[in-house]
Short mmCIF file of C-alpha atoms and ligand atoms in Angstrom, two decimals:
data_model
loop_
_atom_site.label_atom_id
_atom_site.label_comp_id
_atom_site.label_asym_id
_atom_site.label_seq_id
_atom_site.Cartn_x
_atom_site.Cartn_y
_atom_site.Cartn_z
CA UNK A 24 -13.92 -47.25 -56.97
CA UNK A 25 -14.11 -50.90 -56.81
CA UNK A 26 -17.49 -52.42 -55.12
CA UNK A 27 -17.91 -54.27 -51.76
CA UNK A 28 -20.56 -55.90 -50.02
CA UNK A 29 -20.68 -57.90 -46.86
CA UNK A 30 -23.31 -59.12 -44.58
CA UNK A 31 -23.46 -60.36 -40.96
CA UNK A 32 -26.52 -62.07 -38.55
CA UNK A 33 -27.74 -59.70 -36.04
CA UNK A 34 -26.49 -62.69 -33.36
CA UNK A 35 -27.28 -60.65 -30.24
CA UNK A 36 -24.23 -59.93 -29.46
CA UNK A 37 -20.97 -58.80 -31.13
CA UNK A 38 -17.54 -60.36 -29.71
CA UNK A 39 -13.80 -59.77 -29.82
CA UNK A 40 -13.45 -62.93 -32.23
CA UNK A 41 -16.31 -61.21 -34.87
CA UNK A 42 -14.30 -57.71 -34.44
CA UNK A 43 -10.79 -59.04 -35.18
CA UNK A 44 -12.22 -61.30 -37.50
CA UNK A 45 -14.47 -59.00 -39.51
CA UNK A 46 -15.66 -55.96 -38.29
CA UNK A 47 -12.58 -54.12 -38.27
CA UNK A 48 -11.25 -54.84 -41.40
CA UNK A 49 -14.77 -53.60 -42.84
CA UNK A 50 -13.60 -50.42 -40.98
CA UNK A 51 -10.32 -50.48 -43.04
CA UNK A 52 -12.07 -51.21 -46.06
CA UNK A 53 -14.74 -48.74 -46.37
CA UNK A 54 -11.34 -45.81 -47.31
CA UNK A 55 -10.66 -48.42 -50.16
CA UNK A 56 -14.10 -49.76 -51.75
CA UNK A 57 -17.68 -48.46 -52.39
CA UNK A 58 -18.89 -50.25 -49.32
CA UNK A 59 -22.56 -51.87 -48.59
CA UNK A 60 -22.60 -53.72 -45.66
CA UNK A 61 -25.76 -55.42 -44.83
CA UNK A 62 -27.46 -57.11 -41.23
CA UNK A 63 -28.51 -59.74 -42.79
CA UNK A 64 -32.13 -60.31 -40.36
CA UNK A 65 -33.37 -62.63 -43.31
CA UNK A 66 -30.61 -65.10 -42.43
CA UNK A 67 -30.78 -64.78 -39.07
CA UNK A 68 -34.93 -66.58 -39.65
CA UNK A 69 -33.31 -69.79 -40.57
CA UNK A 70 -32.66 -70.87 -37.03
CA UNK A 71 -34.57 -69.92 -33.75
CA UNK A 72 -32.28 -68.03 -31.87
CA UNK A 73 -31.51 -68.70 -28.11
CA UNK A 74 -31.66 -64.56 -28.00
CA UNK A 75 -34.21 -63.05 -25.40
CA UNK A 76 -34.69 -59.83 -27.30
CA UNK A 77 -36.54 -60.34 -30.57
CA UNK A 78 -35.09 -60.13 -34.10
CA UNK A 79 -35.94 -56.21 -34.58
CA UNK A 80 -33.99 -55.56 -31.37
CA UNK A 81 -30.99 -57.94 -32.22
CA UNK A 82 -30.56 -56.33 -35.59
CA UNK A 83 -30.74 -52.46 -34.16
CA UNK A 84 -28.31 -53.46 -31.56
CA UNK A 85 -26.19 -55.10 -34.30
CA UNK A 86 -26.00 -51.65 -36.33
CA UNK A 87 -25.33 -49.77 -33.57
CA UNK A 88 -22.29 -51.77 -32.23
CA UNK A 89 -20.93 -51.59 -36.06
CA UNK A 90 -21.14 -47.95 -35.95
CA UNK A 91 -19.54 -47.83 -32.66
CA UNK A 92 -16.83 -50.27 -33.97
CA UNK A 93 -16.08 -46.92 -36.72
CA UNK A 94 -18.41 -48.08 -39.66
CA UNK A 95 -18.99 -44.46 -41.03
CA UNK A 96 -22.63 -43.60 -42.75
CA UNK A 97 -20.33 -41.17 -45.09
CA UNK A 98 -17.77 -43.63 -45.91
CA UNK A 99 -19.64 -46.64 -46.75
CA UNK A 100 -23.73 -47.75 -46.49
CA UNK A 101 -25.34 -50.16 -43.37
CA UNK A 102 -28.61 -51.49 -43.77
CA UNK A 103 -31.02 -54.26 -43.46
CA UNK A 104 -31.71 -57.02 -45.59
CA UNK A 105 -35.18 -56.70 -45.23
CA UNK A 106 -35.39 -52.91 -45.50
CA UNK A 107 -35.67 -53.77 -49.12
CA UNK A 108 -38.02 -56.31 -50.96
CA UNK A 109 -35.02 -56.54 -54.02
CA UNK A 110 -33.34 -59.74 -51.85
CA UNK A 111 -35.75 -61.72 -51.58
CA UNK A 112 -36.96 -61.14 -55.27
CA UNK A 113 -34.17 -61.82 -56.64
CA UNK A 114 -33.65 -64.79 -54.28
CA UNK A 115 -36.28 -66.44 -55.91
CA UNK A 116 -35.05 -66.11 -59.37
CA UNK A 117 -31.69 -67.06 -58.25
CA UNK A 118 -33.38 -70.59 -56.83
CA UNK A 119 -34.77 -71.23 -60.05
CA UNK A 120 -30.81 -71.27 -61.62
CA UNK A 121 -29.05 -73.26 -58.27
CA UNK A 122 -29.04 -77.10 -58.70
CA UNK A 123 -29.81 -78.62 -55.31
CA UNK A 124 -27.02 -80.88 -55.93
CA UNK A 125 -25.20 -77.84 -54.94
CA UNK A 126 -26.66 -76.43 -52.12
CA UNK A 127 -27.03 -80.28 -50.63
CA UNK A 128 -22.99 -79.63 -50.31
CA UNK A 129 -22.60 -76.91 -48.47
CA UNK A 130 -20.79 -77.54 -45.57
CA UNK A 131 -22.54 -74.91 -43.51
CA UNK A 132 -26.06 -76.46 -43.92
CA UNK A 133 -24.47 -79.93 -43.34
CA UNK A 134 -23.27 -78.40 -39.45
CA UNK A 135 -26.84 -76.43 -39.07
CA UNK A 136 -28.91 -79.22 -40.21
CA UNK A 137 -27.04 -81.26 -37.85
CA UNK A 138 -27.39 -78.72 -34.68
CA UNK A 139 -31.06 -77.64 -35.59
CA UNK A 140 -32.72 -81.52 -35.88
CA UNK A 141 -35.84 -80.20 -34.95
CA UNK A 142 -36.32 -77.42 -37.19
CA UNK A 143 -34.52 -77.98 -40.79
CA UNK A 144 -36.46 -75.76 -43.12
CA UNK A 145 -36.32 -75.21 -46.85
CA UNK A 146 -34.93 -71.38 -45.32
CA UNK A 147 -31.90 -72.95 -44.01
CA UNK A 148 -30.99 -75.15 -47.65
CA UNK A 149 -31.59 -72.20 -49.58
CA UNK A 150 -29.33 -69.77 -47.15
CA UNK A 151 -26.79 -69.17 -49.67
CA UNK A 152 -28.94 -68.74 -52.88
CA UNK A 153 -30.48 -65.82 -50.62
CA UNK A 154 -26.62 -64.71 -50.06
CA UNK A 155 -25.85 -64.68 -53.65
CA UNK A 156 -28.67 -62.63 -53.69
CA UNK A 157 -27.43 -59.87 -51.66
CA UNK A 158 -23.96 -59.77 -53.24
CA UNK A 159 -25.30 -59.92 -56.67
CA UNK A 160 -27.33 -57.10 -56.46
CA UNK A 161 -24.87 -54.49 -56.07
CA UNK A 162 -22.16 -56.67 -58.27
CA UNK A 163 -19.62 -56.26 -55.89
CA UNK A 164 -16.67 -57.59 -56.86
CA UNK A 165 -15.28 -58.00 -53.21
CA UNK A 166 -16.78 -59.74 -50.82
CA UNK A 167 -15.01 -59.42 -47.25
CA UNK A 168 -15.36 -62.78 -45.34
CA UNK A 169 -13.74 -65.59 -43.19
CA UNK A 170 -12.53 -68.56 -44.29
CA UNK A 171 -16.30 -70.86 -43.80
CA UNK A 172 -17.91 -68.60 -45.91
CA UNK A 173 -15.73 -69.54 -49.16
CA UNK A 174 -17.97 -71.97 -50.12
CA UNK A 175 -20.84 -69.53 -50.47
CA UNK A 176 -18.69 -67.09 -52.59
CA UNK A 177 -17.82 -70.12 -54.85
CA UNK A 178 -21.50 -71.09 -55.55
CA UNK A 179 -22.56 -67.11 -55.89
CA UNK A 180 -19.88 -66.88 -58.73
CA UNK A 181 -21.57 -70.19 -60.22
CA UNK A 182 -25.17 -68.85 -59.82
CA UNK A 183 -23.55 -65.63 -61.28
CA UNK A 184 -22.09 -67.80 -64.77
CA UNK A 185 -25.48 -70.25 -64.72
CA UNK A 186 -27.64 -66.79 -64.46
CA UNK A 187 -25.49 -65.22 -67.78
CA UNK A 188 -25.42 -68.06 -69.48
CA UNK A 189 -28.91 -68.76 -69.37
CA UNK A 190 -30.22 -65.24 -69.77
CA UNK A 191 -28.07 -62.18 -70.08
CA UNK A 192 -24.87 -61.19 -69.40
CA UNK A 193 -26.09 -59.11 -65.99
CA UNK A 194 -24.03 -60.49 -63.22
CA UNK A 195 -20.28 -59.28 -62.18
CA UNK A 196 -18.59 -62.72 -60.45
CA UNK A 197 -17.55 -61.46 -57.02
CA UNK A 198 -14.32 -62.63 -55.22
CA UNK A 199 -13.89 -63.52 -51.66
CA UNK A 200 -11.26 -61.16 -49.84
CA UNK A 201 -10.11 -63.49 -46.50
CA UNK A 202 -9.38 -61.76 -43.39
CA UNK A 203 -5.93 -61.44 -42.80
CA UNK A 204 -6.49 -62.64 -38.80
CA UNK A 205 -7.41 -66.05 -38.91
CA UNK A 206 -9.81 -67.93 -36.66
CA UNK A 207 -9.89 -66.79 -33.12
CA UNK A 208 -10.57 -69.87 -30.73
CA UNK A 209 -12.85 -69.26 -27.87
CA UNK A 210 -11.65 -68.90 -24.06
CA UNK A 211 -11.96 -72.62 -23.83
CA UNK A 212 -9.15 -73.03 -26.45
CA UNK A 213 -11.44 -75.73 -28.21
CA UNK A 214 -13.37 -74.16 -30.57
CA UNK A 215 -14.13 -70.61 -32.21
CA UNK A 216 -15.33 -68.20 -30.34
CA UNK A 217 -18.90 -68.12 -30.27
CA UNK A 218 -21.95 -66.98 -27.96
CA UNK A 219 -23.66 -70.43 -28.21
CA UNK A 220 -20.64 -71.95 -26.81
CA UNK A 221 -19.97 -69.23 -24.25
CA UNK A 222 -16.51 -69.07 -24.45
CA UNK A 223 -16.89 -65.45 -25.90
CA UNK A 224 -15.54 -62.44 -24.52
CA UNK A 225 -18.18 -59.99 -25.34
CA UNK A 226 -17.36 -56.20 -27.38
CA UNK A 227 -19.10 -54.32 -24.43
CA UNK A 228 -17.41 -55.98 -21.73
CA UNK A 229 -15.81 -53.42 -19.09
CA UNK A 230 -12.18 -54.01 -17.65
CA UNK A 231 -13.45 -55.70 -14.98
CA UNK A 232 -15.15 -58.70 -16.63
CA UNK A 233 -12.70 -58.76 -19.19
CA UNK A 234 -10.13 -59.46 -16.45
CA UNK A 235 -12.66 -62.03 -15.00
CA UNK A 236 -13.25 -63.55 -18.59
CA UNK A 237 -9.46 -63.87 -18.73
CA UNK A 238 -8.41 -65.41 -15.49
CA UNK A 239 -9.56 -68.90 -16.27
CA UNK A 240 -8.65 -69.01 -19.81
CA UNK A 241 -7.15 -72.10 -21.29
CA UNK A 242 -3.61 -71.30 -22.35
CA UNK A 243 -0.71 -73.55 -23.59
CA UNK A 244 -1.95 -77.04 -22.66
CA UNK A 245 1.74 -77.91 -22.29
CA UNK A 246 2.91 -75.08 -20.00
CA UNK A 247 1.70 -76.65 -16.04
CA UNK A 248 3.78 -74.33 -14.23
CA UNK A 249 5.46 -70.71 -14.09
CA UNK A 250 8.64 -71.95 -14.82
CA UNK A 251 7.50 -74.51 -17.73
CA UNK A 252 8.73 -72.67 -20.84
CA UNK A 253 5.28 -72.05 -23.02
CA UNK A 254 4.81 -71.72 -26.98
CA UNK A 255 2.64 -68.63 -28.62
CA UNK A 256 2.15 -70.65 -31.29
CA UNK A 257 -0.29 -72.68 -29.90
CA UNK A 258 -1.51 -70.60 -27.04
CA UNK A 259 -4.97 -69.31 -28.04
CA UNK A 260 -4.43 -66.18 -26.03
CA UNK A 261 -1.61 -64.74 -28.01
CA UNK A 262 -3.87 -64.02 -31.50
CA UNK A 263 -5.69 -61.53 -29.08
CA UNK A 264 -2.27 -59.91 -27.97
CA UNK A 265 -1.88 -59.89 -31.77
CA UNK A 266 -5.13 -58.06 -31.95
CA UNK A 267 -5.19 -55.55 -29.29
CA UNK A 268 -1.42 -55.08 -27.86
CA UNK A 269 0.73 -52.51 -29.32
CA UNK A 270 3.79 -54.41 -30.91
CA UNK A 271 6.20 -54.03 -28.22
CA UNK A 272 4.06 -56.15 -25.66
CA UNK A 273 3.40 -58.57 -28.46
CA UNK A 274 7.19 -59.10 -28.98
CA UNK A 275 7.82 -59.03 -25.13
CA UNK A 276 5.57 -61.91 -24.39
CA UNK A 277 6.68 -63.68 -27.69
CA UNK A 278 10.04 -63.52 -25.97
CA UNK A 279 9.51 -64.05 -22.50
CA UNK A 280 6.75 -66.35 -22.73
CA UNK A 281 9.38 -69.16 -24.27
CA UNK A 282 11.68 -68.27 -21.90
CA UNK A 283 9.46 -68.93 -18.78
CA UNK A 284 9.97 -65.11 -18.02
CA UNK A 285 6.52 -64.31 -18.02
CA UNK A 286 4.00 -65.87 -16.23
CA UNK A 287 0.44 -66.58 -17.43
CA UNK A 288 -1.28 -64.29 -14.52
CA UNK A 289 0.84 -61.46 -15.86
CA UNK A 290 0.37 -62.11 -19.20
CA UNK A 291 -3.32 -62.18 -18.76
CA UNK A 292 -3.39 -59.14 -16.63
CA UNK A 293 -1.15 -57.06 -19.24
CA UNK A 294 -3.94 -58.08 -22.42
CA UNK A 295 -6.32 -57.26 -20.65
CA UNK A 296 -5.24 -53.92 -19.95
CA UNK A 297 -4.80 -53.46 -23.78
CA UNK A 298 -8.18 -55.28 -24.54
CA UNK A 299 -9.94 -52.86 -22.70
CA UNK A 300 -7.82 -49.40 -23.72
CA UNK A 301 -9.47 -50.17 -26.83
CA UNK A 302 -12.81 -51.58 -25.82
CA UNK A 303 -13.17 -48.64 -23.77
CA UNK A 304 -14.41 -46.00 -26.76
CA UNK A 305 -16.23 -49.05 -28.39
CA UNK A 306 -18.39 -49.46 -25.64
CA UNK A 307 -19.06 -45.58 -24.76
CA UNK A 308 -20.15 -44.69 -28.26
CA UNK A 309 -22.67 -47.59 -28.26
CA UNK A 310 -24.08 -46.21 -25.21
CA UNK A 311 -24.44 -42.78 -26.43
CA UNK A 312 -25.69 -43.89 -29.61
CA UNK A 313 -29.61 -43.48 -29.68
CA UNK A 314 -31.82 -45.81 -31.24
CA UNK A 315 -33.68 -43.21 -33.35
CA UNK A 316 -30.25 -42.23 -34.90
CA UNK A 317 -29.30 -45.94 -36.17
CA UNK A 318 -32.98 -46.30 -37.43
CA UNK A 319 -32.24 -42.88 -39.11
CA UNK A 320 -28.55 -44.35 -40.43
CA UNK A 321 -30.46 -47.50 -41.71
CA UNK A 322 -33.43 -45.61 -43.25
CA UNK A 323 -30.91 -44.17 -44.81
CA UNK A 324 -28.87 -46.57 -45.81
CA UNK A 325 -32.13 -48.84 -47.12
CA UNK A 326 -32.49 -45.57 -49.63
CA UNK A 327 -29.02 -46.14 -51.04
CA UNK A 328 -29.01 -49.18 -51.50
CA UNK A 329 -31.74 -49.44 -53.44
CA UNK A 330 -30.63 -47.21 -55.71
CA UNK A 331 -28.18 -49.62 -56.77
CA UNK A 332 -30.41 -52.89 -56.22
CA UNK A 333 -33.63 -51.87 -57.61
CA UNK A 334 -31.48 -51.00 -60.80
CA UNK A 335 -29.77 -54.55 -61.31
CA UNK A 336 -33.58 -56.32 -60.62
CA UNK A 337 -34.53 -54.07 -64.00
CA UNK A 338 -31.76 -56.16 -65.89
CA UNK A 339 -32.55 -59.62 -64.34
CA UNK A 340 -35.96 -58.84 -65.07
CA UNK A 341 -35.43 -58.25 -68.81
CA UNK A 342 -32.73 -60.43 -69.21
CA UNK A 343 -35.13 -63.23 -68.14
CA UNK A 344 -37.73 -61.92 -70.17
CA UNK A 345 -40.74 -61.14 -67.52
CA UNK A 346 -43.53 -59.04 -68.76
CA UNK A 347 -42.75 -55.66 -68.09
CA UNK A 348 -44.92 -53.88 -65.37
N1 LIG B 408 -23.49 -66.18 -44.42
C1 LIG B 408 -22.70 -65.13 -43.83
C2 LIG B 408 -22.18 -65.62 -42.46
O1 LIG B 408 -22.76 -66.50 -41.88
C3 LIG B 408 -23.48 -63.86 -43.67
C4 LIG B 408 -23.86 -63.26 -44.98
C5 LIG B 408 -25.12 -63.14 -45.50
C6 LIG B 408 -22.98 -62.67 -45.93
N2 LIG B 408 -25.08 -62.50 -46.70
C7 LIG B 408 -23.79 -62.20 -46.98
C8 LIG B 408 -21.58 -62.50 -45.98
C9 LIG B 408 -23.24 -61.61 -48.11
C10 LIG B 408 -21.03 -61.88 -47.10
C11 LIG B 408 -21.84 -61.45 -48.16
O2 LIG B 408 -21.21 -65.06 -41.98
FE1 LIG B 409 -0.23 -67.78 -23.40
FE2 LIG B 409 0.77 -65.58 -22.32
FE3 LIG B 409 0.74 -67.87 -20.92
FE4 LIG B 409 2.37 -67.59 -23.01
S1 LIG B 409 2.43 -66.41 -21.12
S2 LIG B 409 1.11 -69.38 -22.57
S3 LIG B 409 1.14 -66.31 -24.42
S4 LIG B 409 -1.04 -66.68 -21.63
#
């Protein structure tokens, strides 16, 4: 079975955009791949977070709502970056190959040097050598992300080739596997959905404030009133009807919607319905989930991963010729 590794920021809080986006294709992809998918809390120490709760309880919460999403401990293996000293290790080595040339590039520490003025550390330029890191270690040879994260799967594969060249041959060049739902724009309509911006509809939302959530949503710009025909195309609610309505109410507003047959209260009303039919088990099994189980799941998880990391960090280390210990 082919590998796979993936990793995620324990945020605070997971959202409809990160489980169309991501977390439910890892859930179709742990019956394909040897899965590894990691919270990356190392990561998450490049900015401050906005979060109340601290970085412990942002990354327990994180594993629990991934479990609750279907992420199965006998399927595939959650656990934290930090559970295990082999990322950071090999982070360092890793910085020693990466020309800064490179990592001055990357668009994503362009945006967070830009949004974090006051606090641009060397954490936040060396983000992705300490995400090549992670993927590296278990050469995975998928690596399940969105479409702003190519850039860091491009400059693993070159760390990869400059580490092989140099050294040994120890490093398998991982490919990025896109999502196959694109982008889902925030509430607003304006941007992606995101908790900074707060145009999020949150995973454990009820039907209630899903409903709420819904009612003011931007729509299509163009449509003004009930009988103004409106265009799914550019609406940003329909990619969640895509998401979470079965097929027969996603063709029925396709339909009606252009035809001025359905209005935008009703429309809202019916995906909201569907939105919470399947937020519904989501949110109960991340209630009954108990924190000593996940920090069982992840202790557990730490153990297998390391099996596989601590075994690649024996090549790097003889490939690059450190005295043995
Ligand atoms: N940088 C990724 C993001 O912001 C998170 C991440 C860290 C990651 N390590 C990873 C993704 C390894 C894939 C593989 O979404
Ligand atoms: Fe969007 Fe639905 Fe209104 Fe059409 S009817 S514009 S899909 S909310």
């Amino acid at each position: 079975m082919k590998r796979l590794l993936s990793g995620i920021q324990p945020s605070g809080e997971l959202h409809v955009g990160n489980y169309l986006g991501a977390i439910r294709n890892w859930v179709d992809l742990q019956d394909e791949y040897e899965a590894f998918y990691c919270v990356v809390d190392l990561h998450a120490m490049t900015v401050n977070s906005p979060a109340p709760e601290s970085l412990g309880e942002r990354t327990i919460n994180m594993a629990t709502a991934l479990l609750a999403c279907g992420l199965d401990p006998e399927k595939s293996t959650l656990f934290v970056q930090s559970h295990l000293t082999e990322h950071s290790e090999l982070a360092w080595i890793l910085n020693c190959v990466t020309p800064m040339g490179e990592l001055y590039r990357m668009t994503q520490f362009k945006d967070k040097s830009s949004q974090h003025q006051q606090n641009i550390n060397v954490g936040l330029f060396t983000y992705p050598v300490l995400q090549a890191a992670d993927i590296l270690l278990y050469q995975a040879s998928a690596v399940p992300v969105g479409e702003d994260q190519v850039q860091h799967i491009e400059l693993t594969r070159e760390i990869a080739r400059k580490f092989n060249a140099r050294f040994k041959k120890v490093f398998t060049e991982p490919k990025a596997v896109l999502t196959r739902t694109g982008r889902i724009r925030g509430l607003d309509g304006q941007a992606k959905m995101s908790k900074t911006l707060n145009n999020q509809i949150p995973l454990l939302a009820d039907e209630d404030a899903i409903h709420k959530l819904l009612r003011p949503a931007f729509t299509d710009p163009a449509r003004l009133r009930r009988t103004d025909p409106g265009n799914p195309k550019v609406c940003n609610l329909f990619p969640l009807h895509q998401g979470f309505s079965p097929d027969d109410d996603i063709q029925r507003v396709d339909k009606e919607c252009r035809k001025a047959e359905i209005g935008c209260v009703e429309c809202k009303r019916l995906l909201g319905a569907n939105m919470a039919e399947t937020l519904a088990p989501i949110r109960e099994k991340y209630h009954a989930l108990g924190n000593d189980h996940v920090q069982g799941v992840l202790r557990d998880g730490a153990e297998r991963a390391r099996a596989v990391a601590s075994k690649t960090l024996e090549k790097v280390r003889y490939g690059a010729k450190l005295l043995k210990v």
